[in-house]
Structure formats: C-alpha cells, structure tokens
C-alpha positions as protocol buffer text, in pm:
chain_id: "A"
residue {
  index: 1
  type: UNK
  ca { x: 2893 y: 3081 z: 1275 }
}
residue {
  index: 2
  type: UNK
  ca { x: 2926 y: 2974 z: 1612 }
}
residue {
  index: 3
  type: UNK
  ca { x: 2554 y: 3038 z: 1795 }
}
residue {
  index: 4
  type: UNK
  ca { x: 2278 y: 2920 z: 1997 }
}
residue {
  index: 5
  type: UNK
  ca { x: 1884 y: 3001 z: 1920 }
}
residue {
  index: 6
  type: UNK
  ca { x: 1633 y: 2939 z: 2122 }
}
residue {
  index: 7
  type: UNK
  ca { x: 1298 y: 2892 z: 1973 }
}
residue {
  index: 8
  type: UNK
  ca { x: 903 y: 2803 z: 2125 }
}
residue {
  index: 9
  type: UNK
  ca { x: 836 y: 3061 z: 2397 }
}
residue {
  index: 10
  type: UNK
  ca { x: 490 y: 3207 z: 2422 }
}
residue {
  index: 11
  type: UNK
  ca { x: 239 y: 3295 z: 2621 }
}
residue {
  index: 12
  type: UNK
  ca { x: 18 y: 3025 z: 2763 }
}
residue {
  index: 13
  type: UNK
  ca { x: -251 y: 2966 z: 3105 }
}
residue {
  index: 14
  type: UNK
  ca { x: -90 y: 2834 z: 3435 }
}
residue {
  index: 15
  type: UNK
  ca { x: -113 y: 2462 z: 3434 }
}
residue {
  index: 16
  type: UNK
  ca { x: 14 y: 2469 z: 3070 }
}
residue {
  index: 17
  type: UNK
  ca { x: 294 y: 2291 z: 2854 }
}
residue {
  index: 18
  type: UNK
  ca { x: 555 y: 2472 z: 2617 }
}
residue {
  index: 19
  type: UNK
  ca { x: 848 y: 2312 z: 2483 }
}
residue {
  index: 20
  type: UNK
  ca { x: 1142 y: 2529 z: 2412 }
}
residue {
  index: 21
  type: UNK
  ca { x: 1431 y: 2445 z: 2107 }
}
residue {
  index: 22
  type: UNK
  ca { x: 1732 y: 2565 z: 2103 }
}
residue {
  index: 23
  type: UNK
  ca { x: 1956 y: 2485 z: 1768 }
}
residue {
  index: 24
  type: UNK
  ca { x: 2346 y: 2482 z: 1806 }
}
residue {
  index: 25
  type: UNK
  ca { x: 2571 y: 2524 z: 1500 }
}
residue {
  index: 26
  type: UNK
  ca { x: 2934 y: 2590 z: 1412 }
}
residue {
  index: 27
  type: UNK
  ca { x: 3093 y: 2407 z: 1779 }
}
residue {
  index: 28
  type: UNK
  ca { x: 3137 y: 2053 z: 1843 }
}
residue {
  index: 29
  type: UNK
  ca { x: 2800 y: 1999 z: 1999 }
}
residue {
  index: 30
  type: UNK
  ca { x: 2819 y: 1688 z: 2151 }
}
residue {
  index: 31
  type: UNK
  ca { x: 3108 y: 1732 z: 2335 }
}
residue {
  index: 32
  type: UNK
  ca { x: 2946 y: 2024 z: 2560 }
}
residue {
  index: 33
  type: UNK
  ca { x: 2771 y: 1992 z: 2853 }
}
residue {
  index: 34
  type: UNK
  ca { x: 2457 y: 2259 z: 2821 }
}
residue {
  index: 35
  type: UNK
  ca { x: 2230 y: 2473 z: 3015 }
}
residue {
  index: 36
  type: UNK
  ca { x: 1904 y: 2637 z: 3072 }
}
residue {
  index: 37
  type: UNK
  ca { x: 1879 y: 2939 z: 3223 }
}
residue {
  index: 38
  type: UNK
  ca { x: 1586 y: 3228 z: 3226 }
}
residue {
  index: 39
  type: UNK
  ca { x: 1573 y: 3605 z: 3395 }
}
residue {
  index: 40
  type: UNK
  ca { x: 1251 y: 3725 z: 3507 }
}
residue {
  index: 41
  type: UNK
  ca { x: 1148 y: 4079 z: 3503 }
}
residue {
  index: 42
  type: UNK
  ca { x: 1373 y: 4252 z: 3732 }
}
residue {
  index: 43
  type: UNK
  ca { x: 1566 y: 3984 z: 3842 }
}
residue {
  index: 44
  type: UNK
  ca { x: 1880 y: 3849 z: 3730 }
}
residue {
  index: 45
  type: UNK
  ca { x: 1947 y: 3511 z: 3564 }
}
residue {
  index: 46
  type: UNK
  ca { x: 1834 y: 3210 z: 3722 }
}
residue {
  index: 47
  type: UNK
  ca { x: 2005 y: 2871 z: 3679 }
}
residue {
  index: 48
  type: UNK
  ca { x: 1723 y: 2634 z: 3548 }
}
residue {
  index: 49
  type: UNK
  ca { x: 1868 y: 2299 z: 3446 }
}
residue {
  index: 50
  type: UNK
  ca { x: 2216 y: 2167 z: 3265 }
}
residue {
  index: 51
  type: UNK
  ca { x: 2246 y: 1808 z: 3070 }
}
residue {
  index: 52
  type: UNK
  ca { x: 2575 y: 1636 z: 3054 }
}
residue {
  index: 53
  type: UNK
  ca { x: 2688 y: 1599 z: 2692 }
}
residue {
  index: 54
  type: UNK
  ca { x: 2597 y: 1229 z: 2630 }
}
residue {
  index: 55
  type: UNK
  ca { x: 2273 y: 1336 z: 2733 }
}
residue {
  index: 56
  type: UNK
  ca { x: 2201 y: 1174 z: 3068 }
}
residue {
  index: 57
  type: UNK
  ca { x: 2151 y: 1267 z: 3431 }
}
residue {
  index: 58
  type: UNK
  ca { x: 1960 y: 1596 z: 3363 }
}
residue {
  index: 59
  type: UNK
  ca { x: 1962 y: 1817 z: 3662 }
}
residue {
  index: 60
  type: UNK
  ca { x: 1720 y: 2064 z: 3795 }
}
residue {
  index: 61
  type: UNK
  ca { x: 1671 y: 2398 z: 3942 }
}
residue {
  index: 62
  type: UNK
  ca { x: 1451 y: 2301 z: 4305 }
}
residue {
  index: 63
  type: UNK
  ca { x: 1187 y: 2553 z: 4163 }
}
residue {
  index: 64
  type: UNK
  ca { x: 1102 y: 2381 z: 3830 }
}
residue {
  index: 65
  type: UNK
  ca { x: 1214 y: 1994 z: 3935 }
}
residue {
  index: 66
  type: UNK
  ca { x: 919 y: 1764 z: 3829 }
}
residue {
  index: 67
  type: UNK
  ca { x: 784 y: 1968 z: 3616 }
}
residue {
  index: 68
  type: UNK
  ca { x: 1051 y: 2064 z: 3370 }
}
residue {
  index: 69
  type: UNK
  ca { x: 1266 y: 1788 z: 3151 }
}
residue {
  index: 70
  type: UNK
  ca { x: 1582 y: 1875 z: 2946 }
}
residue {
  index: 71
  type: UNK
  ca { x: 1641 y: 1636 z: 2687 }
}
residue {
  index: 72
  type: UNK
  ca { x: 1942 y: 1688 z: 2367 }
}
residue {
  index: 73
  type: UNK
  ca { x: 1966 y: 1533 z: 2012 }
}
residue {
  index: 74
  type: UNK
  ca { x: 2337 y: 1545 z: 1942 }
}
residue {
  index: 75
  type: UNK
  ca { x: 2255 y: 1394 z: 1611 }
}
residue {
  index: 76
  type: UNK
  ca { x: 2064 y: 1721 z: 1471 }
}
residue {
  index: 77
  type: UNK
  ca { x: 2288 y: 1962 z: 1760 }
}
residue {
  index: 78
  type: UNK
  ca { x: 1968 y: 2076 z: 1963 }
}
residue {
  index: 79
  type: UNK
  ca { x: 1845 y: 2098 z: 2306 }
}
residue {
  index: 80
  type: UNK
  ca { x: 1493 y: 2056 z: 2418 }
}
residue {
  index: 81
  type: UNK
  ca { x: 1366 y: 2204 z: 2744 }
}
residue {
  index: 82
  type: UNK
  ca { x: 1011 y: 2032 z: 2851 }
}
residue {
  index: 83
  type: UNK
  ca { x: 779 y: 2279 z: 3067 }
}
residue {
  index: 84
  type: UNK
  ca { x: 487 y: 2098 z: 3212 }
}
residue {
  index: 85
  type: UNK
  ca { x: 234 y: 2235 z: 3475 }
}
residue {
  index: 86
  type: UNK
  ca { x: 340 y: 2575 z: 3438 }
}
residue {
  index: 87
  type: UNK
  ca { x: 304 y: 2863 z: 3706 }
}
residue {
  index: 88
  type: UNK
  ca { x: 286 y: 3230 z: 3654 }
}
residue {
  index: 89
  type: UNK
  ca { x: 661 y: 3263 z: 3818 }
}
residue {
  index: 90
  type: UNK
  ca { x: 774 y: 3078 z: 3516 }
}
residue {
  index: 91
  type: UNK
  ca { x: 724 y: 3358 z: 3365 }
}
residue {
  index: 92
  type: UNK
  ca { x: 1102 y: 3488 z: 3186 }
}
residue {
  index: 93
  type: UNK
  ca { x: 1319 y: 3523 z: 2867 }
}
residue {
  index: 94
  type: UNK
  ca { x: 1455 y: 3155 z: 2862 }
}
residue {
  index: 95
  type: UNK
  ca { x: 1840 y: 3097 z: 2729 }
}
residue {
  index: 96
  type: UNK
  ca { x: 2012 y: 2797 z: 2638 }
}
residue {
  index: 97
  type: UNK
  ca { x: 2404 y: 2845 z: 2710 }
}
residue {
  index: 98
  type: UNK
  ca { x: 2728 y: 2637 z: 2663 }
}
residue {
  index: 99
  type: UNK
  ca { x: 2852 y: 2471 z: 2970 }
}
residue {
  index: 100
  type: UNK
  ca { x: 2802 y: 2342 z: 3279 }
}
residue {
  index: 101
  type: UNK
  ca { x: 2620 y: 2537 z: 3554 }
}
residue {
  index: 102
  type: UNK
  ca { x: 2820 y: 2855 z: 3586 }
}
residue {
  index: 103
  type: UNK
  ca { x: 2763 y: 3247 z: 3670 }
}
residue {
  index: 104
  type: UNK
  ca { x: 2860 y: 3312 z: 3353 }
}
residue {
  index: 105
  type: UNK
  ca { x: 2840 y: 3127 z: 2985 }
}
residue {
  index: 106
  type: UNK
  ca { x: 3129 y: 3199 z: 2722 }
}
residue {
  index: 107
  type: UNK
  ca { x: 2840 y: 3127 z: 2478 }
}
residue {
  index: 108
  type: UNK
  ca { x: 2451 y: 3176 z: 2514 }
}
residue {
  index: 109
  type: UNK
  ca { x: 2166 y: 3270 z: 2290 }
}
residue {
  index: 110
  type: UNK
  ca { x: 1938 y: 3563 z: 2244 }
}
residue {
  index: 111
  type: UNK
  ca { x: 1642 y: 3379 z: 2434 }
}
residue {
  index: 112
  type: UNK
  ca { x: 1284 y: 3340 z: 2392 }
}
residue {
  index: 113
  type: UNK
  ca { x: 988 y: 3502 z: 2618 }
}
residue {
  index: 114
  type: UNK
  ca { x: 776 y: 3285 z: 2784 }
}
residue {
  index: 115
  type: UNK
  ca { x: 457 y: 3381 z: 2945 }
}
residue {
  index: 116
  type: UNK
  ca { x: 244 y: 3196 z: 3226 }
}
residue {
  index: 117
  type: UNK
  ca { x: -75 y: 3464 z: 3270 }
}
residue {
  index: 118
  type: UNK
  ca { x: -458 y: 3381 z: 3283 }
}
C-alpha cells in the first residue's frame, strides 16, 4: 500500500523539542525528493521544509530556519523532521508529502497535531 504516516506530534511548552517520523512504504523511497508541510488553525498549508532524495541540502521555510532540521533514512524509508526552540505559532497538524516544494502533493499523509502552549 502506497502511504505516508506521520508519527510524534504532541503538545509541549514554547522553547521545547519534538521530533516528528514519518514512515513511507509501497514507492521507491529513495528516489523522491520529500516535504514538510503543516496548516494551522484557520489557515491553509504552509510549506515548511523539503530534502532532496540523497538526503542533502535540506531547505527551510524563513519562519522555522535554525530551529527546525529535516533529516531521511532511505535505508528504513523514513523522514525525520527536528523541532527545536519551539514557539506557540508552531502550533499545526504537520504532513510529510511526496515531492518537491509544490501547492499540491500527489501523495501526503494524514498528519500529526503538534502543540506549542504554556
């Protein structure tokens, strides 16, 4: 079954750390370049970070650069997202998706919540 699942959201204090997983199966994994995006409460989906498929030269979203680090292990097909010093505007359902930076993903998981509140 071709699918993406995200995994390690949660609620957590500003200034926190959450890593997020997200598991790919039934695709050639390593051959895709991937992507993080999240939608916060009444907003539409925000473009967070994409990794090219080897697994170098990360790129970052402006709002999260510094903080956040997107890391892939082709050899188990999953995709890591790193959240460090975390703000309360973090605060959205996180999705992994197939693909370079796009407005739209031909593949992307259910996402997981993730929280940022005192």
């Amino acid at each position: 079954q071709v699918q993406l699942v995200e995994s390690g959201g949660g609620l957590v204090q500003p200034g926190g750390s959450l890593r997020l997983s997200c598991a790919a199966s039934g695709f050639p994994f390593r051959a895709y370049y991937m992507t993080w995006v999240r939608q916060a409460p009444g907003k539409g989906l925000e473009w967070v970070s994409t990794i090219n498929s080897g697994g170098g030269r990360p790129v970052y979203a402006d709002s999260v650069k510094g903080r956040f680090t997107t890391s892939r292990d082709n050899a188990n097909d999953m995709l890591y997202l790193e959240m460090n010093s975390l703000k309360v505007e973090d605060t959205a359902v996180y999705y992994c998706a197939r693909g370079y930076r796009s407005d739209r993903y031909d593949l992307q998981g259910q996402g997981t919540q993730v929280t940022v509140s005192q």
